[in-house]
Amino acid sequence: MLIQKVPIATLQKIRAHLQPALKLEMPPIADEPPDSIAGLSDLFARSFDPVPAQGWQLSAIDPGAVLSKLPGLQLQPHYRLVGYLWRDDRGSRGKVWAVPIDRATTIELERAIVRSDAAAPPCPPAALPDWMQAIEGDRSPGSFLIASLLRRELQEWGASGTYQDWSYHRLIDRVPIALQQAVGADRLQDLSPRLRRMPDRRVAVEFFTCRMLSPVQIFRHVDLFSAADYTVSSLDREVLL
């Protein structure tokens, strides 16, 4: 089994790219007239930003756009990612699905909202059970690091208010000074991110975060990627102090 230690700065750089790219903000509308039908279509898409209303809505923002600029990872060409947003007095939260392009019409996607409620997000009939089934890549070390962070960012896509959690986590490679006394000198271990390649071609990514929300707590995150694709079994667990 090959174990590779990863600088914490690498994960921080990846996350710094993902977070602004996944913000639910529309780009400003240019004053110049569109130069094509495609430009006119884009203008309308940005003009009709969903009105903040209660319940589930189909988002006009493409959560999969971030993949176009990620090295080593891409969305399979016959799929697209679609997102739904739930809003209530507590804030907002989102749900992302991978849907075949030919089944991703607005009519079909909005029809799924009828069968949804607060506990059951809309699910298009043709959606994959896990959107990561639609991800492909070169299986480089960087692609798995990106996939680990992307999965968590998209799990919290659209979250605000009391629905936020992952956004309070900070990537760490050592116990923060404020917690060192509580942890004890004998437990001040190296928390650097690590990547393990198994003999059966599965890949494990391990890293740690500190949740900067009371009670402040350290978390261990482990993702075990399939030998065939980027589907993953994950563990996110508090580290006992």
Short mmCIF file of C-alpha atoms in Angstrom, two decimals:
data_model
loop_
_atom_site.label_atom_id
_atom_site.label_comp_id
_atom_site.label_asym_id
_atom_site.label_seq_id
_atom_site.Cartn_x
_atom_site.Cartn_y
_atom_site.Cartn_z
CA MET A 1 0.00 0.00 0.00
CA LEU A 2 1.44 3.34 -1.09
CA ILE A 3 0.92 6.24 1.35
CA GLN A 4 1.48 9.81 0.20
CA LYS A 5 1.46 12.79 2.57
CA VAL A 6 -0.12 15.91 1.09
CA PRO A 7 0.71 19.51 2.09
CA ILE A 8 -2.23 21.19 3.78
CA ALA A 9 -1.72 24.15 1.45
CA THR A 10 -2.77 21.92 -1.48
CA LEU A 11 -6.20 21.21 0.02
CA GLN A 12 -6.60 24.84 1.08
CA LYS A 13 -5.91 25.98 -2.48
CA ILE A 14 -8.45 23.53 -3.89
CA ARG A 15 -11.10 24.69 -1.44
CA ALA A 16 -10.32 28.34 -2.11
CA HIS A 17 -11.15 27.69 -5.77
CA LEU A 18 -14.30 25.64 -5.13
CA GLN A 19 -16.09 27.87 -2.63
CA PRO A 20 -16.44 31.06 -4.71
CA ALA A 21 -17.21 29.01 -7.83
CA LEU A 22 -20.17 27.36 -6.05
CA LYS A 23 -21.70 30.50 -4.56
CA LEU A 24 -25.31 31.07 -5.59
CA GLU A 25 -24.67 34.41 -7.23
CA MET A 26 -25.59 35.45 -10.72
CA PRO A 27 -22.99 37.37 -12.78
CA PRO A 28 -23.91 40.98 -13.55
CA ILE A 29 -25.90 41.58 -16.72
CA ALA A 30 -23.81 43.41 -19.30
CA ASP A 31 -25.10 46.64 -20.84
CA GLU A 32 -24.12 45.50 -24.34
CA PRO A 33 -26.78 43.67 -26.39
CA PRO A 34 -26.23 39.92 -26.89
CA ASP A 35 -24.35 39.01 -30.07
CA SER A 36 -26.16 35.71 -30.66
CA ILE A 37 -29.20 33.63 -29.79
CA ALA A 38 -27.04 31.81 -27.23
CA GLY A 39 -26.19 35.15 -25.67
CA LEU A 40 -29.86 36.09 -25.54
CA SER A 41 -30.67 32.77 -23.86
CA ASP A 42 -27.95 33.41 -21.28
CA LEU A 43 -29.36 36.88 -20.66
CA PHE A 44 -32.81 35.47 -19.86
CA ALA A 45 -31.33 32.76 -17.63
CA ARG A 46 -29.63 35.40 -15.53
CA SER A 47 -32.56 37.80 -15.53
CA PHE A 48 -34.96 35.31 -13.98
CA ASP A 49 -33.06 34.47 -10.81
CA PRO A 50 -35.34 32.40 -8.53
CA VAL A 51 -37.36 34.53 -6.13
CA PRO A 52 -36.58 33.64 -2.49
CA ALA A 53 -39.78 31.77 -1.65
CA GLN A 54 -40.63 29.01 0.80
CA GLY A 55 -40.22 25.38 -0.21
CA TRP A 56 -38.34 23.68 -3.04
CA GLN A 57 -37.43 25.41 -6.30
CA LEU A 58 -35.40 24.42 -9.33
CA SER A 59 -32.22 26.50 -9.37
CA ALA A 60 -31.27 28.44 -12.49
CA ILE A 61 -27.60 28.11 -11.50
CA ASP A 62 -25.59 25.16 -12.81
CA PRO A 63 -23.74 23.49 -9.90
CA GLY A 64 -21.69 21.49 -12.40
CA ALA A 65 -20.08 24.54 -14.00
CA VAL A 66 -17.24 24.34 -11.48
CA LEU A 67 -16.09 21.05 -13.04
CA SER A 68 -15.11 22.77 -16.29
CA LYS A 69 -12.06 24.28 -14.60
CA LEU A 70 -10.96 21.41 -12.35
CA PRO A 71 -7.85 19.48 -13.46
CA GLY A 72 -8.17 15.71 -13.55
CA LEU A 73 -11.96 15.59 -13.06
CA GLN A 74 -14.86 16.11 -15.41
CA LEU A 75 -18.54 15.43 -15.82
CA GLN A 76 -19.42 12.65 -18.22
CA PRO A 77 -20.53 14.37 -21.46
CA HIS A 78 -24.06 12.91 -21.51
CA TYR A 79 -24.89 14.12 -17.97
CA ARG A 80 -25.49 17.45 -16.32
CA LEU A 81 -25.80 18.43 -12.67
CA VAL A 82 -29.04 20.06 -11.59
CA GLY A 83 -29.77 21.69 -8.26
CA TYR A 84 -32.87 22.30 -6.18
CA LEU A 85 -33.09 24.85 -3.37
CA TRP A 86 -35.21 24.72 -0.22
CA ARG A 87 -35.89 27.95 1.65
CA ASP A 88 -37.64 28.50 4.96
CA ASP A 89 -37.32 30.68 8.06
CA ARG A 90 -34.19 28.79 9.15
CA GLY A 91 -32.29 29.52 5.94
CA SER A 92 -31.73 27.49 2.80
CA ARG A 93 -30.29 24.18 1.68
CA GLY A 94 -29.74 22.48 -1.65
CA LYS A 95 -29.85 19.09 -3.31
CA VAL A 96 -27.78 18.17 -6.37
CA TRP A 97 -28.50 15.36 -8.84
CA ALA A 98 -26.81 14.06 -11.98
CA VAL A 99 -29.37 13.72 -14.77
CA PRO A 100 -28.96 12.59 -18.41
CA ILE A 101 -28.96 15.67 -20.63
CA ASP A 102 -31.91 14.42 -22.68
CA ARG A 103 -33.98 14.06 -19.48
CA ALA A 104 -32.98 17.41 -17.98
CA THR A 105 -35.77 19.52 -19.46
CA THR A 106 -37.24 22.21 -17.24
CA ILE A 107 -40.70 20.61 -17.42
CA GLU A 108 -39.42 17.23 -16.24
CA LEU A 109 -37.19 18.69 -13.54
CA GLU A 110 -39.94 20.90 -12.14
CA ARG A 111 -42.41 18.00 -12.19
CA ALA A 112 -40.27 16.31 -9.50
CA ILE A 113 -41.05 19.18 -7.10
CA VAL A 114 -44.69 18.08 -6.92
CA ARG A 115 -43.66 14.84 -5.22
CA SER A 116 -41.34 16.53 -2.68
CA ASP A 117 -41.61 17.94 0.80
CA ALA A 118 -39.31 19.21 3.54
CA ALA A 119 -37.99 15.73 4.34
CA ALA A 120 -37.87 14.43 0.75
CA PRO A 121 -36.08 16.65 -1.79
CA PRO A 122 -37.20 16.60 -5.42
CA CYS A 123 -35.66 13.66 -7.32
CA PRO A 124 -35.95 13.56 -11.12
CA PRO A 125 -36.94 10.05 -12.31
CA ALA A 126 -33.80 9.66 -14.44
CA ALA A 127 -31.37 10.95 -11.80
CA LEU A 128 -28.47 8.76 -10.69
CA PRO A 129 -28.61 7.67 -7.02
CA ASP A 130 -25.28 9.42 -6.45
CA TRP A 131 -24.17 12.37 -8.59
CA MET A 132 -20.55 11.20 -8.27
CA GLN A 133 -21.44 8.27 -10.54
CA ALA A 134 -21.40 10.84 -13.34
CA ILE A 135 -17.85 11.97 -12.56
CA GLU A 136 -14.84 10.66 -14.46
CA GLY A 137 -11.16 11.52 -14.23
CA ASP A 138 -7.54 10.53 -14.69
CA ARG A 139 -7.26 8.92 -11.19
CA SER A 140 -4.30 11.10 -10.35
CA PRO A 141 -3.66 11.96 -6.68
CA GLY A 142 -4.94 15.48 -7.28
CA SER A 143 -8.20 14.23 -8.79
CA PHE A 144 -9.07 12.32 -5.61
CA LEU A 145 -8.23 15.27 -3.37
CA ILE A 146 -10.47 17.49 -5.49
CA ALA A 147 -13.25 14.88 -5.49
CA SER A 148 -13.17 14.65 -1.68
CA LEU A 149 -13.57 18.37 -1.19
CA LEU A 150 -15.99 18.82 -4.09
CA ARG A 151 -18.31 16.17 -2.64
CA ARG A 152 -18.52 18.02 0.66
CA GLU A 153 -18.92 21.44 -0.93
CA LEU A 154 -21.80 20.17 -3.08
CA GLN A 155 -23.39 18.43 -0.10
CA GLU A 156 -23.73 21.91 1.39
CA TRP A 157 -24.45 23.67 -1.89
CA GLY A 158 -27.02 26.40 -1.33
CA ALA A 159 -26.88 26.12 2.48
CA SER A 160 -27.38 29.16 4.68
CA GLY A 161 -28.50 29.89 8.22
CA THR A 162 -28.90 26.88 10.50
CA TYR A 163 -28.42 24.47 7.58
CA GLN A 164 -24.72 25.28 7.35
CA ASP A 165 -22.12 22.96 8.85
CA TRP A 166 -19.23 22.17 6.50
CA SER A 167 -18.63 25.89 5.91
CA TYR A 168 -17.58 26.18 9.57
CA HIS A 169 -14.84 23.55 9.13
CA ARG A 170 -11.23 24.68 8.65
CA LEU A 171 -8.63 22.36 7.12
CA ILE A 172 -5.79 21.63 9.55
CA ASP A 173 -2.57 19.62 9.70
CA ARG A 174 -1.99 20.02 13.43
CA VAL A 175 -4.04 20.59 16.57
CA PRO A 176 -4.88 24.31 16.84
CA ILE A 177 -3.07 26.08 19.67
CA ALA A 178 -6.34 26.84 21.45
CA LEU A 179 -7.04 23.09 21.77
CA GLN A 180 -3.56 21.78 22.52
CA GLN A 181 -3.97 21.92 26.28
CA ALA A 182 -7.25 20.04 26.10
CA VAL A 183 -5.81 17.38 23.81
CA GLY A 184 -2.61 16.83 25.83
CA ALA A 185 1.00 16.77 24.70
CA ASP A 186 0.96 13.01 24.12
CA ARG A 187 -1.75 13.39 21.47
CA LEU A 188 -0.19 16.23 19.48
CA GLN A 189 0.21 14.15 16.36
CA ASP A 190 0.74 14.94 12.70
CA LEU A 191 -2.67 15.57 11.13
CA SER A 192 -1.38 16.11 7.57
CA PRO A 193 -3.68 14.97 4.76
CA ARG A 194 -2.80 11.56 3.34
CA LEU A 195 -3.61 9.59 0.25
CA ARG A 196 -3.39 5.78 0.22
CA ARG A 197 -3.41 3.58 -2.88
CA MET A 198 -4.64 0.06 -2.17
CA PRO A 199 -3.41 -3.06 -4.03
CA ASP A 200 -6.94 -3.48 -5.47
CA ARG A 201 -6.79 0.05 -7.01
CA ARG A 202 -9.08 1.64 -4.45
CA VAL A 203 -7.86 4.99 -3.14
CA ALA A 204 -8.34 6.45 0.35
CA VAL A 205 -8.10 10.14 1.19
CA GLU A 206 -7.77 11.18 4.83
CA PHE A 207 -7.70 14.71 6.25
CA PHE A 208 -8.69 16.63 9.37
CA THR A 209 -10.70 19.76 10.05
CA CYS A 210 -11.50 21.93 13.03
CA ARG A 211 -15.10 23.07 13.29
CA MET A 212 -14.97 26.71 14.33
CA LEU A 213 -18.42 26.68 15.92
CA SER A 214 -19.10 26.07 19.59
CA PRO A 215 -18.32 23.51 20.75
CA VAL A 216 -15.05 23.71 18.77
CA GLN A 217 -14.15 20.19 17.70
CA ILE A 218 -11.63 18.33 15.51
CA PHE A 219 -13.01 16.00 12.83
CA ARG A 220 -11.38 13.16 10.91
CA HIS A 221 -12.57 12.66 7.34
CA VAL A 222 -11.87 9.48 5.35
CA ASP A 223 -13.03 8.82 1.79
CA LEU A 224 -12.57 5.39 0.20
CA PHE A 225 -12.92 5.63 -3.58
CA SER A 226 -13.99 2.72 -5.74
CA ALA A 227 -11.45 1.00 -7.99
CA ALA A 228 -13.75 1.56 -10.95
CA ASP A 229 -14.89 5.18 -10.62
CA TYR A 230 -15.22 8.12 -8.22
CA THR A 231 -18.05 6.76 -6.10
CA VAL A 232 -17.01 6.83 -2.47
CA SER A 233 -17.71 5.52 1.01
CA SER A 234 -17.13 8.29 3.53
CA LEU A 235 -16.51 8.67 7.23
CA ASP A 236 -16.78 12.03 9.01
CA ARG A 237 -16.23 11.58 12.73
CA GLU A 238 -15.37 13.72 15.73
CA VAL A 239 -11.98 13.11 17.27
CA LEU A 240 -12.39 12.70 21.01
CA LEU A 241 -10.46 15.35 22.95
#
